[in-house]
Every structure is written in structure tokens, then in C-alpha cells.
Amino acid sequence: MTLQFSLDAAAPETVDTACVVVGVYEQGMLTSAAARVDSATGGAIKRQIESGDITGKTGSSTLLYAPAGVTTKRVLVVGLGAQKSFDAARFHKVNIETTRALGRLPVADAISWLTEIEVPGRDSAWRVRTAALAADHAAYRYTATFKPRDKSTQPELATIGFAGGIDAQGGLDQARAIAEGVRFTRELANLPPNICNPAYIAEQALAFAEGKDKVSCTVLDHVEMEKLGFGSLLAVARGSVNKPRLVALNYQGGAEGDKPYALVGKGVTFDSGGISLKPGAGMEEMKFDMGGAAGVLGAFVAAVKLGLKLNLVCVVPTVENMPDGDSYRPSDVLTSLSGLTIEVLNTDAEGRLILCDALTWTAQTFKPQAMIDAATLTGACVVALGKHASAVMSKHDDLAAELLAAGEETLDRAWRLPLWDDYQSQLDSGFADVANIGGKTAGAITAGCFLSRFTEGQRWAHLDIAGTAWEEGRKGLATGRPVPLLVQWLLDRCESEK
Ligand code: BES
Ligand code: MN
Ligand code: ZN
């Protein structure tokens, strides 16, 4: 169930809600809302600070039940950490922890005053948007493949209000749209590959476009792709009985003749490695190898919901990479849609092989003004940047800077890696125009270099989201990244066009 959000201008001591949320810093510093509750209750918060029950540590929380002097039944006092170093990242974190704490209480609604806290360099619309997105993220539950459970009789958190005036309304509207996109991404990526196969992804895109005025969807199947010459993509797909698709969503939010922005996402619904089979341990995580596809689809969903005044296409090449008697093999030479030939040295470097044809087709078909791909492309990217930052690669400094800025704004952060020509010779082949792997070093970069061969003349950037698209571990869920980054980038494009 999605959370409902609202803006609230009431006072914390007299408001009608199941739970009021206020913040305190370390060393007993009260925020103004906490101070109001404290004086209305004759010092209920300060007494617990003195006793050491409330520490103000980041992410800690203490419940005051039915304190005399306020109308609400519950006051949740949330720790904000040291005031001096309070920043945007901490703000995001405490809002996530707050929603987790609220989720453990028998409350259906709550109102948070955390959105009144000053965050250096950010305004109230940002605070409300960030708090709402953090709350929705923490409230998300994956239930699709569990046996349906009986509805619990306990109330469940359904509505959160945020303290804020009309200047924050835009932030709340953006949060609703982005949250919908993030949920779309997470749900699709979390589904197992026996449900979420290429045909399923195509169906979801068609279903989304259905009945929407400015949105259309086309799907190419393997027969059509064969006619057009998608030799690289089709080679990867050959080992699976789940036939590939190329999905293209089109949104006409801008003027008729305006060149669109293009988002392209890697949609490998399961990556076994193919004939270059992956080791067994952790292979189940490769159901998330369509995280780029899910991410660009989610960004598209959010862009449509926001009604952005621009034209946008979202292209998803989707296949399953499996070993089979008919699989492609190491040493095969493929002819890509661009005409460039590719020597396959490892069938596990399949993402770039489906993306190169999709990028060529997107550039030819839509002539975009900028093209961004998102892909869970390399393990090397996770080695380089860990689980915190996505990698940005582009030959266009301005485009790279735009994406990095969008990541900072949304805390969906990215870090740039170089695409210098120095790396290109690692892709030399004795049998084709290019090899599909670049050797031991700089694996994330050589994957980017491979894609760069197919995007010449395009204003293009590549996002490697291998470390950021899902959380590791048995119960690790899709994160919904890079939806916030991509949507912010599109929002910024609308503003700069004005
Ligand atoms: N989907 C993987 C990349 C990946 C691995 C993402 C682990 C997240 C976690 C990709 O298709 C792949 O297998 N890449 C190979 C490339 C290599 C064969 C050059 C890799 O990273 O090992
Ligand atoms: Mn692979
Ligand atoms: Zn892969």
C-alpha cells in the first residue's frame, strides 16, 4: 500500500493525530517543535534528556505515551545527532528511521515536524519532498510472491503529514510522482525471473501506456529485430526459451518537433553468464540484472505523472542470458545493428551486447537531444565504488556534471569515471572490430568504452548501477535507484528550457 502524504500547518501540541514526531539534537538541544511540546507538557522531553533516556543520537527514537498537556496520544522524539554537522544526508537518514519507528507503532497516521529543521543549502520544498520519499521508501513491503496473509487488525501506517507551508507544496507533488516511479521500479525488479521475463516487462510497459493520452508503447519481438539486424542482442537471447523484446515507450509532453530525451535500460531478466557460466554462490542476485530497465521505466512513470513539459522516450532491450545447445559462445563474431562486428570473448559480458544495439536503434529512430543508459553492467563498478554511488561515464563534461548534480540534489549519488581514449585499445580484437571484454583492469570503464563505440556523435552518458540497484543479502530488495537521479535530471531540463 502506498503511503498518503499531506502538508500540515497545525501546532504540535494541539493537533489531532495518532502520533506527533519531533526531533532533538545531541546534548539536549531541542528543535522548536520539540520545545513547544516540552513546554506544553511541563518538561516531559527535558526530563527524559536529563535522565539519559533521550540521547538525541542519530536514528534513535523514544515514545512518550499520552503525555499530559498535548492533544495527541503519542509523541515520537527522534534523535538528530550533533546539530553542528547536521546535513542533507542525515536529514534523509532520520526520516527513514522515523518511518521505521512509526511502522512498529499501532498508528494509521502521524504528523512530522522534522520538515521544519534547517538543512544547509536546502529549502522547505526539498525537505518535504525528501522526507516524503524517505517515508515511502521505508514503508515499502514486497508481498507479490508470498501466500496472501490475513489482514492484521492492528492499524498500519497509511498517512503522514509534514509540517510545511504552501511553499513546500511543489515538493510534495514531486514526491508523490517520484514515489510512484520508485515503487514501480522496485516491484518490477524484486519479482523473480520466472515471472518477470522479457515478455512480462513488455506487458507492463504496454499496460502503463494503455489509455494514456500522451503515451504510446511499441514492442519489437525477435522476428522484427532479426529483420532489422539486431545481431548482437539476438545472439545473447538465443540460449533462452524466453524470447527477447525491445520495448519503446514514448511520452509527448513537449512541443511537436522537439527532440526527445532518451533513457535506455539494461533488461537482462536473469544473467546466468551463459556458456561463461557464473559460479553458483550469489547467482540468484542476477534476477536484478534488469535493474536498469526497471529504473528507466520507473523514471518514465514519474515523468508522466509529473506531466513534464518535454518529450521523452524510454527504450528497454530485454533478454535472458542462459546456457543452452543454441547459446552464443566465446569466440563467436556478431554483427551488430550498427554494422560493427564484435568478438565475444566472454558470454557473461552480455549487457553491453544488448545495449549496443538498443543505443544504435534509439539514436537512429528518435534522434534524441541526449541519451542516458542505466545498467547493472559490471562487478568492477561495485569494486570501485561499492554500494553507495552509481558510476557516471560520459565524454560530455556538461552532461556528466548535470547527472552528478541531480544525484547530489536527490541523495541518489553518482561519481564520475573517465572514458579516456587511453582505455580503448583494451577492446582490440584480432577477429572483429571490437572485443566484448577489456581484460583485467578498469572493467567498469572498458564496458563504458565498449558502449561509446556505438554512440558516436550522440550526446550520451552511461550510468553503471551494479552497486546501487539493490541491497545485498538474502533479503536485499531493489532500491529504486537511479529513479530519483534521472527524474531530477529531467526536472532540471524543464527548468533550464523555461
Ligand atoms: N550483470 C553482470 C554485472 C554484475 C555483477 C552486476 C555483479 C552486479 C553484480 C554483468 O553482466 C557481468 O556479468 N559482467 C561481467 C563482465 C566481465 C565478464 C567482463 C563481470 O562484471 O564480471
Ligand atoms: Mn553477465
Ligand atoms: Zn549482466
Short mmCIF file of C-alpha atoms and ligand atoms in Angstrom, two decimals:
data_model
loop_
_atom_site.label_atom_id
_atom_site.label_comp_id
_atom_site.label_asym_id
_atom_site.label_seq_id
_atom_site.Cartn_x
_atom_site.Cartn_y
_atom_site.Cartn_z
CA MET A 1 0.00 0.00 0.00
CA THR A 2 1.40 3.40 -0.88
CA LEU A 3 1.67 5.99 1.84
CA GLN A 4 -0.54 9.06 1.62
CA PHE A 5 1.18 12.40 2.18
CA SER A 6 -0.16 15.78 3.23
CA LEU A 7 1.10 19.16 4.35
CA ASP A 8 0.17 20.38 7.76
CA ALA A 9 0.26 23.81 9.35
CA ALA A 10 -1.20 22.92 12.78
CA ALA A 11 0.67 23.21 16.10
CA PRO A 12 2.24 20.04 17.53
CA GLU A 13 0.66 20.49 20.97
CA THR A 14 -2.93 20.85 19.71
CA VAL A 15 -3.01 18.78 16.54
CA ASP A 16 -5.35 15.84 16.05
CA THR A 17 -3.23 12.84 15.02
CA ALA A 18 -2.25 9.44 16.38
CA CYS A 19 1.40 10.47 16.66
CA VAL A 20 3.40 13.70 16.60
CA VAL A 21 7.05 13.44 15.52
CA VAL A 22 9.60 15.96 16.78
CA GLY A 23 13.40 16.00 16.73
CA VAL A 24 16.10 16.61 19.33
CA TYR A 25 19.83 17.02 18.72
CA GLU A 26 22.57 15.55 20.82
CA GLN A 27 23.40 17.33 24.08
CA GLY A 28 19.77 18.11 24.74
CA MET A 29 19.24 20.71 22.03
CA LEU A 30 15.53 20.85 21.23
CA THR A 31 14.13 21.76 17.81
CA SER A 32 11.41 24.41 18.00
CA ALA A 33 8.61 21.83 17.68
CA ALA A 34 10.19 19.75 20.44
CA ALA A 35 10.42 22.85 22.61
CA ARG A 36 6.71 23.56 22.10
CA VAL A 37 5.75 20.02 23.10
CA ASP A 38 8.14 20.21 26.03
CA SER A 39 6.66 23.38 27.44
CA ALA A 40 3.06 22.23 26.82
CA THR A 41 3.78 19.05 28.77
CA GLY A 42 5.60 20.77 31.59
CA GLY A 43 9.03 19.45 30.61
CA ALA A 44 8.28 15.85 29.54
CA ILE A 45 11.08 15.83 26.98
CA LYS A 46 13.72 17.64 29.01
CA ARG A 47 13.18 15.33 31.99
CA GLN A 48 13.96 12.31 29.81
CA ILE A 49 17.02 14.06 28.40
CA GLU A 50 18.24 14.69 31.96
CA SER A 51 17.61 11.07 32.92
CA GLY A 52 19.54 9.91 29.86
CA ASP A 53 16.52 8.17 28.31
CA ILE A 54 16.62 10.54 25.34
CA THR A 55 20.11 10.93 23.88
CA GLY A 56 19.50 12.66 20.57
CA LYS A 57 21.69 10.08 18.82
CA THR A 58 21.04 9.85 15.07
CA GLY A 59 18.18 7.49 14.32
CA SER A 60 17.28 6.79 17.96
CA SER A 61 13.70 7.38 18.99
CA THR A 62 11.66 7.48 22.18
CA LEU A 63 7.90 7.32 22.50
CA LEU A 64 6.06 9.48 25.01
CA TYR A 65 2.67 7.87 25.53
CA ALA A 66 -0.28 10.10 26.44
CA PRO A 67 1.75 12.94 27.94
CA ALA A 68 -0.47 15.45 29.74
CA GLY A 69 -0.80 18.86 28.11
CA VAL A 70 -0.97 17.90 24.43
CA THR A 71 -3.93 16.61 22.40
CA THR A 72 -2.12 13.74 20.65
CA LYS A 73 -1.85 10.29 22.24
CA ARG A 74 1.78 9.84 21.22
CA VAL A 75 4.88 11.93 20.75
CA LEU A 76 7.78 10.26 18.99
CA VAL A 77 11.02 12.03 19.87
CA VAL A 78 13.61 11.36 17.17
CA GLY A 79 17.38 11.81 17.57
CA LEU A 80 19.07 14.07 15.02
CA GLY A 81 22.72 13.70 16.09
CA ALA A 82 25.06 16.66 16.50
CA GLN A 83 23.50 19.95 15.42
CA LYS A 84 26.79 21.36 14.08
CA SER A 85 27.20 18.67 11.44
CA PHE A 86 23.52 18.20 10.58
CA ASP A 87 23.24 17.94 6.81
CA ALA A 88 21.11 16.67 3.92
CA ALA A 89 22.27 13.05 4.20
CA ARG A 90 21.47 12.99 7.94
CA PHE A 91 18.07 14.52 7.26
CA HIS A 92 17.34 11.71 4.80
CA LYS A 93 18.51 9.08 7.26
CA VAL A 94 16.48 10.28 10.24
CA ASN A 95 13.36 10.40 8.10
CA ILE A 96 13.87 6.78 7.10
CA GLU A 97 14.41 5.77 10.74
CA THR A 98 11.33 7.72 11.76
CA THR A 99 9.12 5.81 9.33
CA ARG A 100 10.56 2.52 10.55
CA ALA A 101 9.77 3.50 14.14
CA LEU A 102 6.24 4.60 13.16
CA GLY A 103 5.78 1.25 11.41
CA ARG A 104 6.31 -0.51 14.73
CA LEU A 105 3.55 1.51 16.43
CA PRO A 106 -0.19 0.79 16.18
CA VAL A 107 -0.88 4.05 14.34
CA ALA A 108 -2.52 4.71 10.97
CA ASP A 109 -1.50 8.35 10.76
CA ALA A 110 1.21 10.65 12.04
CA ILE A 111 2.45 14.19 11.54
CA SER A 112 6.13 15.01 11.44
CA TRP A 113 7.73 18.32 12.36
CA LEU A 114 11.14 17.18 11.15
CA THR A 115 10.49 19.08 7.92
CA GLU A 116 10.86 22.34 9.87
CA ILE A 117 14.50 21.63 10.70
CA GLU A 118 17.03 23.77 8.86
CA VAL A 119 19.11 21.79 6.37
CA PRO A 120 22.09 23.73 4.98
CA GLY A 121 21.56 24.69 1.34
CA ARG A 122 18.07 23.15 1.03
CA ASP A 123 14.65 24.77 1.12
CA SER A 124 11.37 23.62 2.59
CA ALA A 125 10.13 22.07 -0.68
CA TRP A 126 13.28 19.94 -0.71
CA ARG A 127 12.78 18.96 2.92
CA VAL A 128 9.18 17.90 2.39
CA ARG A 129 9.99 16.03 -0.80
CA THR A 130 12.95 14.24 0.76
CA ALA A 131 11.03 13.36 3.93
CA ALA A 132 8.10 12.01 1.94
CA LEU A 133 10.31 9.91 -0.34
CA ALA A 134 12.27 8.57 2.63
CA ALA A 135 9.00 7.64 4.32
CA ASP A 136 7.62 5.91 1.25
CA HIS A 137 10.89 4.03 0.80
CA ALA A 138 10.85 2.77 4.37
CA ALA A 139 7.15 1.85 4.17
CA TYR A 140 7.51 -0.29 1.03
CA ARG A 141 6.90 -4.02 1.54
CA TYR A 142 7.41 -6.74 -1.06
CA THR A 143 4.45 -9.12 -0.91
CA ALA A 144 3.86 -10.26 -4.51
CA THR A 145 5.09 -13.83 -4.13
CA PHE A 146 4.07 -14.67 -0.56
CA LYS A 147 0.94 -16.58 0.33
CA PRO A 148 -1.69 -13.90 1.00
CA ARG A 149 -1.81 -13.16 4.71
CA ASP A 150 -4.89 -12.30 6.73
CA LYS A 151 -5.20 -8.57 7.22
CA SER A 152 -3.88 -7.72 10.66
CA THR A 153 -6.34 -6.00 12.95
CA GLN A 154 -3.65 -3.56 14.12
CA PRO A 155 -3.73 -0.20 12.39
CA GLU A 156 -0.95 0.23 9.86
CA LEU A 157 0.74 3.47 8.94
CA ALA A 158 -1.15 4.87 5.93
CA THR A 159 -0.86 8.66 6.11
CA ILE A 160 1.95 11.01 7.07
CA GLY A 161 1.57 14.74 7.32
CA PHE A 162 4.56 17.07 7.16
CA ALA A 163 4.85 20.47 8.74
CA GLY A 164 5.16 22.97 5.93
CA GLY A 165 3.54 25.90 4.17
CA ILE A 166 2.39 26.34 0.58
CA ASP A 167 5.99 26.94 -0.50
CA ALA A 168 6.51 23.22 0.10
CA GLN A 169 3.53 22.07 -1.97
CA GLY A 170 5.63 21.60 -5.12
CA GLY A 171 7.96 19.34 -3.18
CA LEU A 172 5.09 17.18 -2.04
CA ASP A 173 3.68 16.88 -5.58
CA GLN A 174 7.10 15.83 -6.85
CA ALA A 175 7.42 13.30 -4.05
CA ARG A 176 4.11 11.64 -4.99
CA ALA A 177 5.23 11.23 -8.60
CA ILE A 178 8.75 10.07 -7.80
CA ALA A 179 7.48 7.66 -5.14
CA GLU A 180 5.19 6.08 -7.72
CA GLY A 181 8.12 5.68 -10.11
CA VAL A 182 10.37 4.25 -7.41
CA ARG A 183 7.69 1.75 -6.39
CA PHE A 184 7.20 0.70 -10.00
CA THR A 185 10.94 0.08 -10.28
CA ARG A 186 11.27 -1.78 -7.00
CA GLU A 187 8.28 -4.02 -7.59
CA LEU A 188 9.39 -4.98 -11.11
CA ALA A 189 13.00 -5.61 -10.07
CA ASN A 190 12.06 -7.64 -6.99
CA LEU A 191 9.91 -10.11 -8.93
CA PRO A 192 11.58 -13.46 -9.63
CA PRO A 193 12.76 -14.20 -13.17
CA ASN A 194 10.22 -16.99 -13.66
CA ILE A 195 7.58 -14.25 -13.54
CA CYS A 196 9.50 -11.19 -14.70
CA ASN A 197 10.83 -12.34 -18.08
CA PRO A 198 11.16 -10.23 -21.25
CA ALA A 199 7.51 -10.76 -22.24
CA TYR A 200 6.39 -9.68 -18.76
CA ILE A 201 8.39 -6.46 -18.93
CA ALA A 202 6.86 -5.69 -22.32
CA GLU A 203 3.37 -6.32 -20.90
CA GLN A 204 4.00 -3.95 -18.01
CA ALA A 205 5.10 -1.20 -20.38
CA LEU A 206 2.08 -1.75 -22.65
CA ALA A 207 -0.24 -1.74 -19.63
CA PHE A 208 1.23 1.53 -18.41
CA ALA A 209 0.74 3.22 -21.79
CA GLU A 210 -2.83 1.90 -22.17
CA GLY A 211 -5.39 4.70 -22.18
CA LYS A 212 -2.88 7.49 -21.57
CA ASP A 213 -3.18 10.46 -23.87
CA LYS A 214 0.42 11.42 -24.47
CA VAL A 215 1.97 7.99 -24.00
CA SER A 216 2.45 5.25 -26.57
CA CYS A 217 4.29 1.96 -26.46
CA THR A 218 5.74 -0.24 -29.18
CA VAL A 219 7.29 -3.65 -28.68
CA LEU A 220 9.55 -5.41 -31.18
CA ASP A 221 9.80 -9.20 -30.98
CA HIS A 222 12.72 -11.34 -32.15
CA VAL A 223 11.33 -11.72 -35.68
CA GLU A 224 11.16 -7.96 -36.16
CA MET A 225 14.57 -7.47 -34.60
CA GLU A 226 16.00 -10.10 -36.92
CA LYS A 227 14.70 -8.22 -39.95
CA LEU A 228 16.25 -5.00 -38.66
CA GLY A 229 19.62 -6.62 -37.89
CA PHE A 230 19.90 -6.72 -34.09
CA GLY A 231 22.66 -9.33 -34.41
CA SER A 232 24.30 -8.58 -31.09
CA LEU A 233 21.18 -8.53 -28.91
CA LEU A 234 19.73 -11.62 -30.57
CA ALA A 235 22.92 -13.61 -30.01
CA VAL A 236 22.62 -13.11 -26.26
CA ALA A 237 18.95 -14.08 -26.31
CA ARG A 238 19.44 -17.32 -28.23
CA GLY A 239 20.14 -19.53 -25.21
CA SER A 240 16.78 -18.91 -23.58
CA VAL A 241 13.28 -20.14 -24.35
CA ASN A 242 12.08 -16.76 -23.07
CA LYS A 243 12.24 -14.75 -26.25
CA PRO A 244 13.68 -11.22 -26.20
CA ARG A 245 11.78 -7.96 -26.64
CA LEU A 246 12.66 -4.39 -27.42
CA VAL A 247 10.28 -2.08 -25.60
CA ALA A 248 9.91 1.61 -26.51
CA LEU A 249 7.73 3.99 -24.53
CA ASN A 250 7.11 7.42 -25.95
CA TYR A 251 5.86 10.44 -23.98
CA GLN A 252 4.87 13.58 -25.83
CA GLY A 253 4.85 16.21 -23.10
CA GLY A 254 6.71 18.86 -25.08
CA ALA A 255 6.23 20.61 -28.39
CA GLU A 256 5.62 18.52 -31.51
CA GLY A 257 9.03 18.90 -33.16
CA ASP A 258 11.20 18.99 -30.02
CA LYS A 259 13.86 16.32 -29.94
CA PRO A 260 13.22 13.86 -27.13
CA TYR A 261 15.41 12.87 -24.23
CA ALA A 262 16.12 9.16 -24.30
CA LEU A 263 16.56 6.72 -21.42
CA VAL A 264 17.81 3.23 -22.23
CA GLY A 265 17.90 0.45 -19.61
CA LYS A 266 19.58 -2.96 -19.49
CA GLY A 267 16.85 -5.56 -19.10
CA VAL A 268 18.55 -8.91 -18.53
CA THR A 269 15.81 -10.68 -16.57
CA PHE A 270 18.28 -13.32 -15.44
CA ASP A 271 22.03 -13.38 -16.04
CA SER A 272 23.43 -16.88 -15.57
CA GLY A 273 26.52 -15.83 -17.51
CA GLY A 274 25.56 -18.12 -20.40
CA ILE A 275 28.28 -20.54 -21.58
CA SER A 276 30.76 -18.49 -19.49
CA LEU A 277 28.61 -19.63 -16.58
CA LYS A 278 28.75 -17.71 -13.32
CA PRO A 279 29.67 -19.51 -10.07
CA GLY A 280 26.65 -20.72 -8.09
CA ALA A 281 27.09 -18.59 -4.98
CA GLY A 282 25.09 -15.41 -5.31
CA MET A 283 23.77 -16.21 -8.77
CA GLU A 284 20.24 -15.57 -7.54
CA GLU A 285 21.09 -11.89 -7.32
CA MET A 286 21.25 -11.83 -11.10
CA LYS A 287 17.47 -11.59 -11.21
CA PHE A 288 18.20 -7.90 -10.52
CA ASP A 289 20.12 -7.65 -13.78
CA MET A 290 17.11 -5.88 -15.25
CA GLY A 291 17.56 -3.09 -12.70
CA GLY A 292 18.49 -0.58 -15.39
CA ALA A 293 15.33 -1.41 -17.32
CA ALA A 294 13.22 -1.15 -14.18
CA GLY A 295 14.96 2.14 -13.34
CA VAL A 296 14.33 3.87 -16.66
CA LEU A 297 10.73 2.58 -16.70
CA GLY A 298 10.20 3.97 -13.19
CA ALA A 299 11.70 7.31 -14.22
CA PHE A 300 9.34 7.32 -17.20
CA VAL A 301 6.35 6.60 -14.93
CA ALA A 302 7.34 9.51 -12.68
CA ALA A 303 7.94 11.86 -15.62
CA VAL A 304 4.46 11.14 -16.99
CA LYS A 305 2.86 11.57 -13.57
CA LEU A 306 4.68 14.91 -13.19
CA GLY A 307 3.41 15.96 -16.62
CA LEU A 308 6.89 17.18 -17.54
CA LYS A 309 6.89 19.58 -20.47
CA LEU A 310 9.34 17.65 -22.60
CA ASN A 311 9.45 14.72 -24.97
CA LEU A 312 10.85 11.51 -23.60
CA VAL A 313 11.50 8.03 -24.90
CA CYS A 314 12.32 5.04 -22.77
CA VAL A 315 13.89 2.06 -24.52
CA VAL A 316 14.35 -1.31 -22.89
CA PRO A 317 16.21 -4.18 -24.56
CA THR A 318 15.24 -7.24 -22.57
CA VAL A 319 16.59 -10.80 -22.77
CA GLU A 320 17.52 -13.73 -20.59
CA ASN A 321 21.16 -14.91 -20.66
CA MET A 322 21.21 -18.72 -20.41
CA PRO A 323 23.46 -21.64 -21.35
CA ASP A 324 21.92 -23.94 -23.99
CA GLY A 325 22.84 -26.00 -27.04
CA ASP A 326 21.91 -22.99 -29.13
CA SER A 327 23.66 -20.41 -26.94
CA TYR A 328 26.17 -17.99 -28.37
CA ARG A 329 29.72 -18.86 -27.41
CA PRO A 330 33.11 -17.34 -26.66
CA SER A 331 34.88 -16.70 -29.99
CA ASP A 332 31.64 -16.08 -31.91
CA VAL A 333 31.76 -12.96 -34.04
CA LEU A 334 28.50 -10.98 -34.10
CA THR A 335 27.35 -8.28 -36.48
CA SER A 336 25.69 -5.53 -34.52
CA LEU A 337 22.88 -3.29 -35.77
CA SER A 338 25.46 -0.55 -36.35
CA GLY A 339 27.42 -2.82 -38.67
CA LEU A 340 30.38 -3.04 -36.30
CA THR A 341 31.43 -6.63 -35.67
CA ILE A 342 32.02 -7.90 -32.14
CA GLU A 343 34.17 -10.78 -30.98
CA VAL A 344 32.62 -12.48 -27.97
CA LEU A 345 35.35 -13.36 -25.50
CA ASN A 346 33.00 -13.90 -22.58
CA THR A 347 29.26 -14.56 -22.80
CA ASP A 348 28.87 -13.05 -19.33
CA ALA A 349 29.66 -9.59 -20.73
CA GLU A 350 26.15 -9.65 -22.24
CA GLY A 351 24.73 -6.35 -21.02
CA ARG A 352 26.84 -4.28 -23.38
CA LEU A 353 25.84 -6.61 -26.24
CA ILE A 354 22.16 -5.87 -25.86
CA LEU A 355 22.72 -2.20 -25.05
CA CYS A 356 24.85 -1.50 -28.12
CA ASP A 357 22.04 -2.50 -30.46
CA ALA A 358 19.45 -0.66 -28.36
CA LEU A 359 21.56 2.52 -28.33
CA THR A 360 22.07 2.35 -32.10
CA TRP A 361 18.34 1.86 -32.66
CA THR A 362 17.37 4.64 -30.24
CA ALA A 363 19.74 7.13 -31.88
CA GLN A 364 18.54 6.23 -35.39
CA THR A 365 14.84 6.10 -34.55
CA PHE A 366 14.41 9.08 -32.23
CA LYS A 367 17.41 11.36 -32.85
CA PRO A 368 17.41 12.31 -29.16
CA GLN A 369 18.94 15.52 -27.83
CA ALA A 370 20.56 13.45 -25.09
CA MET A 371 20.66 9.74 -24.35
CA ILE A 372 21.31 8.18 -20.94
CA ASP A 373 21.63 4.46 -20.37
CA ALA A 374 21.37 2.77 -16.99
CA ALA A 375 22.73 -0.73 -16.50
CA THR A 376 23.85 -3.19 -13.83
CA LEU A 377 26.81 -3.60 -16.12
CA THR A 378 29.93 -4.64 -14.22
CA GLY A 379 31.08 -6.24 -10.99
CA ALA A 380 34.12 -4.00 -11.39
CA CYS A 381 31.92 -0.97 -10.72
CA VAL A 382 30.95 -2.44 -7.35
CA VAL A 383 34.63 -2.99 -6.57
CA ALA A 384 35.42 0.62 -7.46
CA LEU A 385 32.53 2.47 -5.81
CA GLY A 386 30.82 -0.02 -3.51
CA LYS A 387 27.09 0.15 -2.86
CA HIS A 388 26.85 3.91 -2.35
CA ALA A 389 27.48 5.60 -5.67
CA SER A 390 26.44 4.81 -9.21
CA ALA A 391 29.15 5.43 -11.82
CA VAL A 392 28.68 8.12 -14.46
CA MET A 393 30.65 7.92 -17.69
CA SER A 394 30.43 10.44 -20.49
CA LYS A 395 32.60 12.26 -22.95
CA HIS A 396 30.40 15.32 -22.41
CA ASP A 397 31.58 17.17 -19.31
CA ASP A 398 28.41 19.24 -19.12
CA LEU A 399 26.14 16.20 -19.30
CA ALA A 400 28.20 14.37 -16.67
CA ALA A 401 28.00 17.45 -14.43
CA GLU A 402 24.21 17.62 -14.85
CA LEU A 403 23.85 13.99 -13.77
CA LEU A 404 26.20 14.35 -10.80
CA ALA A 405 24.27 17.45 -9.68
CA ALA A 406 20.94 15.59 -9.98
CA GLY A 407 22.40 12.81 -7.83
CA GLU A 408 23.52 15.27 -5.14
CA GLU A 409 20.14 17.01 -5.12
CA THR A 410 18.28 13.74 -4.52
CA LEU A 411 21.00 11.98 -2.48
CA ASP A 412 20.87 9.29 -5.17
CA ARG A 413 24.52 9.95 -5.70
CA ALA A 414 26.87 9.18 -8.53
CA TRP A 415 30.60 9.53 -9.16
CA ARG A 416 32.34 10.03 -12.46
CA LEU A 417 34.79 7.61 -14.06
CA PRO A 418 36.86 8.61 -17.11
CA LEU A 419 36.17 7.47 -20.67
CA TRP A 420 39.56 8.48 -21.99
CA ASP A 421 40.72 7.10 -25.32
CA ASP A 422 43.69 5.58 -23.47
CA TYR A 423 41.43 2.71 -22.41
CA GLN A 424 40.02 1.95 -25.86
CA SER A 425 42.86 -0.31 -27.02
CA GLN A 426 41.92 -2.82 -24.30
CA LEU A 427 39.00 -3.70 -26.59
CA ASP A 428 41.18 -4.57 -29.59
CA SER A 429 40.36 -7.87 -31.29
CA GLY A 430 42.22 -9.89 -33.90
CA PHE A 431 38.96 -11.11 -35.43
CA ALA A 432 36.42 -8.30 -35.24
CA ASP A 433 36.08 -4.52 -34.95
CA VAL A 434 35.81 -4.75 -31.18
CA ALA A 435 36.04 -7.37 -28.40
CA ASN A 436 33.30 -7.56 -25.78
CA ILE A 437 35.68 -7.53 -22.81
CA GLY A 438 38.65 -5.35 -21.94
CA GLY A 439 40.81 -7.52 -19.72
CA LYS A 440 41.62 -7.46 -16.02
CA THR A 441 41.88 -3.74 -15.30
CA ALA A 442 39.33 -0.93 -15.29
CA GLY A 443 36.39 -3.21 -16.03
CA ALA A 444 33.69 -0.60 -15.47
CA ILE A 445 35.47 1.85 -17.76
CA THR A 446 36.17 -0.58 -20.58
CA ALA A 447 32.47 -1.55 -20.52
CA GLY A 448 31.69 2.17 -20.93
CA CYS A 449 34.28 2.38 -23.71
CA PHE A 450 32.58 -0.51 -25.50
CA LEU A 451 29.26 1.38 -25.45
CA SER A 452 30.99 4.56 -26.60
CA ARG A 453 31.82 2.81 -29.89
CA PHE A 454 28.09 2.71 -30.62
CA THR A 455 27.16 6.24 -29.56
CA GLU A 456 29.49 8.35 -31.64
CA GLY A 457 28.02 11.75 -32.43
CA GLN A 458 25.43 11.34 -29.67
CA ARG A 459 25.16 13.42 -26.51
CA TRP A 460 25.32 10.30 -24.36
CA ALA A 461 26.11 9.22 -20.81
CA HIS A 462 26.26 5.81 -19.19
CA LEU A 463 25.23 5.00 -15.62
CA ASP A 464 26.61 1.80 -14.12
CA ILE A 465 24.21 0.95 -11.29
CA ALA A 466 25.61 -2.51 -10.48
CA GLY A 467 26.28 -1.48 -6.86
CA THR A 468 23.25 0.69 -6.23
CA ALA A 469 20.23 -1.03 -7.82
CA TRP A 470 19.64 -3.46 -4.97
CA GLU A 471 20.65 -4.13 -1.39
CA GLU A 472 22.88 -7.13 -0.84
CA GLY A 473 21.95 -10.13 1.27
CA ARG A 474 19.26 -12.77 1.29
CA LYS A 475 16.51 -10.32 1.92
CA GLY A 476 18.06 -7.48 -0.08
CA LEU A 477 15.43 -5.55 -2.04
CA ALA A 478 15.65 -3.39 -5.12
CA THR A 479 16.40 0.19 -4.10
CA GLY A 480 14.59 2.07 -6.85
CA ARG A 481 17.81 3.79 -7.85
CA PRO A 482 18.54 5.60 -10.16
CA VAL A 483 14.93 6.85 -10.44
CA PRO A 484 15.40 9.93 -8.21
CA LEU A 485 18.57 10.95 -10.07
CA LEU A 486 17.02 10.51 -13.52
CA VAL A 487 13.79 12.31 -12.64
CA GLN A 488 15.71 15.20 -11.09
CA TRP A 489 17.81 15.44 -14.23
CA LEU A 490 14.63 15.65 -16.33
CA LEU A 491 13.09 18.21 -13.95
CA ASP A 492 16.23 20.32 -14.29
CA ARG A 493 15.95 20.11 -18.09
CA CYS A 494 12.41 21.54 -17.92
CA GLU A 495 13.56 24.40 -15.75
CA SER A 496 16.52 25.27 -17.94
CA GLU A 497 14.26 25.30 -21.02
CA LYS A 498 11.97 27.93 -19.48
N1 BES B 1 25.31 -8.35 -14.67
C1 BES B 1 26.71 -8.52 -14.58
C2 BES B 1 27.39 -7.45 -13.73
C3 BES B 1 27.17 -7.54 -12.25
C4 BES B 1 27.88 -8.45 -11.50
C5 BES B 1 26.33 -6.67 -11.62
C6 BES B 1 27.71 -8.50 -10.13
C7 BES B 1 26.17 -6.70 -10.26
C8 BES B 1 26.86 -7.61 -9.51
C9 BES B 1 27.34 -8.46 -15.98
O1 BES B 1 26.57 -8.96 -17.00
C10 BES B 1 28.58 -9.26 -15.91
O2 BES B 1 28.48 -10.43 -15.73
N2 BES B 1 29.72 -8.61 -16.08
C11 BES B 1 30.96 -9.27 -16.02
C12 BES B 1 31.83 -8.70 -17.12
C13 BES B 1 33.10 -9.45 -17.33
C14 BES B 1 32.80 -10.83 -17.92
C15 BES B 1 33.98 -8.65 -18.25
C16 BES B 1 31.58 -9.01 -14.65
O3 BES B 1 31.42 -7.90 -14.13
O4 BES B 1 32.16 -9.92 -14.10
MN MN B 2 26.86 -11.05 -17.24
ZN ZN B 3 24.54 -8.90 -16.72
#
